[in-house]
Each structure stands twice: as structure tokens, then as C-alpha cells.
Amino acid sequence: MQKPVVLPSVRPPPLAQRVGRNARFAEADQRRDRYSLPEELASTSPVGYRTRPSFTEAEGARVAALMSLESPDGFVAGAPPTEGELFDEAALGVLSARQSTNYRGHRQVTLGPADAAALAGLLRKLDGLERPVLDGAAYAHVGLSRPYRTPFTFLLTFIGHRPFSSLWTVPKRAWDKRFHHVDDIPTIGFLQHLHVGIWADAMERAAVVASGARRQANVLMRPFSGGMQQKNAAVLAEVEALVGLTPEERALGWRVALVGQVGAVGTPLDLDEALCRKLGAALLALRSERIQPGVNAEEKAPPAYQFRQEMDVPAELPEMAGRAAYNAFCHWTGVDRDTAKRLLLMERIDVLTPGGKERLRSVRHELEEITDKIVRALPLWADLPMLQALSKNAARGKKAFALAGQRIYVGGLSPRDVAAAGLDMVHAVRAFGASAARSALVAELAGCIEIPAGCDLLAGVCLMAGPVNQNDVGKQFHGYPDLLAGAFPSKDVTSLLVWTLKAKTVADPIGNEEQLLNAKRKGALVDLRPGPHEVVALKRGGRFEPLRDRDGRQNAERAFSDVGNFVTDADGREIAGNRGSPWPDAWRRETPWA
Amino acid sequence: MGLVEFDLPPAVSLSTLALKRGRRWNVGDPFPRVEVSARRLIPDAAAYARVCGFPLADPLPVTYPDVLARGLQLAALTSPDFPLPVLGILHTEQRIEAVRPIAATEALAGRVWIEGPRVARQGGEFDLHTVITSAGQEVWHGTTTILSRALRGDGVKRPRPQEPAWQTGRSVVWSLPADQGRRYAAVSGDTNPIHLWPVTARLFGFKRPIAHGWWALARALAEMDVDVPPNCVITARFAKPLPLPGKVTFASGPLANGAGHRFELRRKDVAVSGEVRPR
């Protein structure tokens, strides 16, 4: 069902334009800004400030096999996983999957072989399995997820009310949100499920990469989605008991979202250990790229950001990214390729398309107009006592809609078409998230092939939900049409994500990364700060042990640090604490369930 | 005084330490021989390993023998023959020669003696030697260099040894909690007041309590993990105190000449540094 994907090469610009970020530490008398290197990283996260390693074309060709990875059809006997392998796998999965841990809304409980066998027995009782449950898993991950709640959703509580009735409609909405998990707008509810899909797709790759291609994951998501969740309630209660989900957590909205059975496979992928290590290090280095040099950099940005580079996203790149997206959608929903193409609704809105410039302009204008309406309509009784924090935050949202890139797509689904294809909308949204992430990964990895000296990358991508959510506010409260309504006038379309693909050689300012990694900076949208002990637990002897919180020590290891792709200044000076320190070898080599 | 022998290391109370008075001593005159030993040392390193971050308590953490011999060291320092007061002394350098890993079940004995003094810039330095034996064989030898301001220094700034070239392999920012000194004191028996509470530290001229040098060294070696070979020579210099609570950056990595590893603990400047070389 899945087609092979090729990572196309991106032609670098002329020699004189091959520039990189080259960030420096601020001098003693200089004010630090988003272009200065952070002085330190104090973090238990496995991520760190990383650079993209360069892959040869041959390596790229082998790595591309992961873009059409099929589920295993059985497990064979193999060595039990070491603690270190489980850490590496979690680092590529729940801890970093497309930066989707942003709202601490995902957790993982990993079960040993005995519990995994018990889990398999329960899984077989579930309705709606998208693929067979396998025997002989070495271990299994149970993914837990809760509704998307962030400072942004707090702000949304105050949006779309009438001046006087807001005195009771705001508290009512807050109550419904807190106790009945009702979302303010539909696309906010979908964010949770987009992330679950992204995580599921990453979990499959993580099992391969962390084990040097010896293991694969059989990830199941459908029985835990939407209507299936209700149908399977009795069995799911048993799964929840197996992973220790408490009534208090259930009340907060935590539910089982996916399961990954992991085990050794008879015919591993053609990826050797060294290539897997490099790929793991690369996956941890990929970040959203929002800046297109010469287009949307701020005035004070260094010269590297100020000039357009003579390079372009090659036509094969969106083609292969699209192929990967359809691969993922078919893989996760089981529909055929033609149906996938019919269901995934995409509109290209960049300046290279006819009328693209005007279309982009109108989208930007519309989003700003909605922002202005939001600010004007915020209840003063709430905004003023908070020193206008609500309206300031809402206005700040404008900056998040950086629709810059050489290829820009808006994507979505039509609930009616999804239902007609026999799919649950929630599951389709999850599959959409997986498709988006996989397509973005094609662009990001293609941007790592043969990176010239002095350059950070050759291509990047930014996947955004912000413009879609803002449009949804307009739709729900101010009568605006969906972003995709013009392109698909006959469909009840719901746009879900925006892709901006960029060919460039200079990575976004390091300050953008600092927002994700520095515990003192509040990255409102994305978060790479969690340590493994905060989101992953291993079940051993009936107890749930946080991963890497032992005898007073917590993780200081950056996953795949042996590859050495850490950000430094031009003189090789490192950011203090960035490189981390490997977990004690004696603990790393332990086999938790042997 | 010569050699004083114990069966087990004696318990030396804080009041004994506090009441120990020095007498006039010329930094040019060698100390009288002060040597104490114990026939039995009984390790119990589990709590120590936890506080210092060592993953295993067996074999014994490479710095733990110092704790085993703490009673002997204090007995030597409070001996009537040793002419200097104990309170206010500063740990400036450390050398450890780990002959081989020591199993927690081994029958161990210990011996401690003092050599010195030598004139230093701000006082006089002396060496506290600690030797641990198993079945009569030396398995661990620690040389603790201590500065006493009770002796008159010469005020001469000595050139610092040249830092060897090395490459960062590990780098972590540690947050040191306010009770770090008390936690280490509880497992090591080193209850020097400068490490415990703000009020007790202030009595000795420190605005805040400072971390034990031995803890800093042990924590660094625990972080270096497999980069510390079982048979090794460790040297460390304690240049600046580490105030509690506080943050410090640990870094270590291979020496450029391939002869071992270097480590550093930095705040603004290097506070603790050292090398680990195979023996």
C-alpha cells in the first residue's frame, strides 16, 4: 500500500550565499538577544541544542525506507532491551516527536514482556483494530493523552462572548472545559489528536532507530479513537488498570491513546548501527523553521537572515513529501491510495501559484482582522483585573502566523467525506497528524543531504496550527469561512494545519530553540523541556518507576550524544551543560525485565 | 606520640574539634610524627553512594575510603602532638591512588599520618596521608593537602600549574541544594560547620555554607563514570568555594595527550579541577 520515498537533493545556493547561523555568545557588555547563544542549558531533557548532521546521498537513500515503513507481521526472539535503548526510543518518541509534548499532554507507560503479553490478550478483545495484535513482544508502550490545555486555551475561554451575558457564559464555558472536556473551538480539540498521530508515526521509527534496526513497533491507534473508545470502554478500563491510570487522572481527561508492541524482527531494515545513531541525532536536531531569509526576518537580525538566497524547493520535494503523507494516511486508516488522495484536502497558497500573492495577503489580512475582533470583544471585567494580559496575549498571536516559505500548503479534512469513507473523524485527524509529520520529515531529512560546509541545512519546514486555530475562532464566533472553503466550495471542509517549506542554508535564530529548551523561558506552543522521568514510567514488579530518576539522580544525558552534533560558537566554545553526560554505564546496560 | 592503634576508628565529637587549641609553631619546623591506625574498617557505602551520585556501592566508590578513615583522620588532627587547631582549616588539594577496586565485603584496615608543614602564600600547608589496606596490601592511598591559617604564610603568589589541553566530553549544570552540606555530613561524618548552616558558616567568614570539597570531588568522579578506570591516580585542586545553594557547571573530557581525563567545576571561574589518569 505504501510507495517508496526518495529524499530529493536540494541544490545549494552559490558559494557566496552559503551562510550559516554562526551564533556567538554575547560579550560581557552586550545585551543578549535571540541571536546570541544561550550561556547554559540546565535540563533533564534528552534533546539539547543540536546541529543537523550531514548525510550522504547513499545514506539518505537508506534512511528514506523509514518513510514507507510497514508494520511488522510477527516478532522473533531477541535480546531484551537495555535501559539505554528504552531511553533512546523514548527520546525519539514521546519526548520529542515533532515537538508535540508542548502541553505535557502525553505520557507513556512501558510494560515488560509479561505485562505486554497480558496487554496483547486485552487488545485482541478490542473492536476496530487496524492491524493484527502480535505475540511475543519484548515490551509494549501504552500512550496516554489528555485534552489540549495551555495558556492559549485559557485565553480562548474569554473569546466569543456577548458583553453582558459573558458574566455567566465565561464561567459556564470554563466549567464545561474543566469537567466535561469540552473544547472552545473544534480545531483546538483536534490538536490533541493531531499530536497523537504524530507520536504514533514517530514511535514506529523510534523503535527501529533506537535498536539499530533490530526491532520494530506494531502501533495500534484506531481502537482508542473517538467512537471506538466508547465501544471498547470495558476493555479499555482493564488496559487503564494495567497501566495504573487513576480515577483522578481520568477526571482530568487522561485516556489510553495508542499502544506500541515492540519486538525483534526477522528481516530488519538495511540500516546499520552507525547510521541509526546518526539518524537519531538528526531527528533530535530538527526544529520548525519559521524564517525565510530576506522575507520575514526582523530588521535587527544578522546579515545572514537579511538576503534572499538563490535556491528553491525542488519540485520533487513536495511531491515526495506528499507521497509520504499519503503513505502515512493509508498506513494508519487502511484506506486505499485513491481514497487517501480524495480525503486529504490540500491547497497550495504560496507566491509561485497563480494568484498566490493575493491569496496569501488575504489570508494574512483575515487572520489579523480576526485577532483585532478578538481583542475588541474580550470581556473587560476579566481583562482589566489581569492588567490586560488577555488582550496583550491575543495581540501577540499575530506574530505566530508567519506564512513565509517557498511552498505553502493548507491541509484539512471534510468530516462528511471522512464519515462516507467509513472512518471516525477523530481517528482521521490522528492519521492526518501522522501524515503531516511524515511529510515534514521528508523535507527536513532532504535538507540534511550533503549539507555544504558553513551551512546549517538546505531545507526546512514549519508545520503550524496557529493560523488554522485563529481562522476557526473567526468561523465559530465571527462568521468567517474556513481557510479551505474557497478551494473546496462543495465540501464541509475543516482546515487543520499549514505547511511552509523553505530552501535555505541558515537555521532559525537560536533564541527560538531556547524557548523550547530553557525552563525559565515560557515557550507557549512547543516544549522540549521534559525529562524522561516526567513523562515515561516503566512498570516493573507491579510498580511504576519513572524513567531515569534513581537514587537522587535524574537524566543529564542527551540522546545520541555520541554523534556529537552540539551547537558551539565559531571557535568551538560550547554552551555549558548542553552536551550533557551519559547516564551511568552500569544503569544504562541494565535490562529492566530480564 | 608515635603510632596510636585502634581496633575501630574512634568517634571524635564536634566539641573535641572545637576545643582543640593550637600552639605556636614555626612553619619551618617539621611536625612531630603523628600516626594512628585501625585494624578494622567496616564499609557501609549505600547512603554515601546515593548522596554523591555513584551508581554502585560495591565495589566501593573511589572516594569512599576517605570516609572510612574519617575517625582516624580526626584522631590524628586532634592529637595533642599535632600543634595546629582544626577548625578553619581548608582542603586545597587531593591526590588519590586507587590501586584496585575494593569490594564492600573485604576486611580492611587503615592508617593515617601527617606530614609537613610547608610554607604557602596564606599560611602553612600540610599533608594528611590515609592508607587503606586489605590483607596487608595497600589498596588505596589518599593525600589530602590542607591549608592552615594558624601558620604564617609568606605572601608569595606561586605560579599555577599549566592547564593541560583537553576536550569537553561531558557538560552538566548542577543545582546544589541548600542542604547539600548537611546531607553529605550525614553520610561522611564531616560536620565542619562551614558546610552546614548559614549561621555556622558565617562564624568562619563565609556568607553562605559551602559544599564539601570531598563531596564535589566524589560527585565529579561519579559523573565521569566509566572515564574513571578502576586503577587510577586522581588529583584535584580546590581553588574556590562552592556556595550553597548554588549552580555549578561540571565538565570533563579526555586530555589531549591521551593520558587520562580532566574535570572542572565552574561558577564564574574554575572552583575545582583535576585529572584522572590510569595507574
GROMACS .gro file of C-alpha atoms in nm, chain A residues 58 102 139 210 219 229 255-256 302 318 362 384 403 443 470 501 509 581 593:
model
   19
   58ALA     CA    1   2.361   0.691  -0.024
  102ASN     CA    2   0.415   2.104   2.421
  139TYR     CA    3   0.789  -0.482   2.565
  210ALA     CA    4   1.694   0.313   1.886
  219VAL     CA    5   0.149   0.057   1.682
  229GLN     CA    6  -1.318   0.445   2.252
  255ARG     CA    7  -0.714   0.825   2.832
  256VAL     CA    8  -0.527   0.550   2.652
  302PRO     CA    9   2.220   3.944   1.149
  318PRO     CA   10   0.665   1.848  -0.226
  362SER     CA   11  -0.595   3.794   0.206
  384LEU     CA   12  -0.871   4.473   3.323
  403LEU     CA   13   0.322   3.247   0.647
  443ALA     CA   14   1.153   1.784   0.371
  470GLN     CA   15  -0.727   3.164   1.450
  501LEU     CA   16   0.853   2.464   0.312
  509PRO     CA   17   1.768   3.206   1.546
  581SER     CA   18   2.659   1.348   3.048
  593TRP     CA   19   1.281  -0.702   3.257
   0.00000   0.00000   0.00000
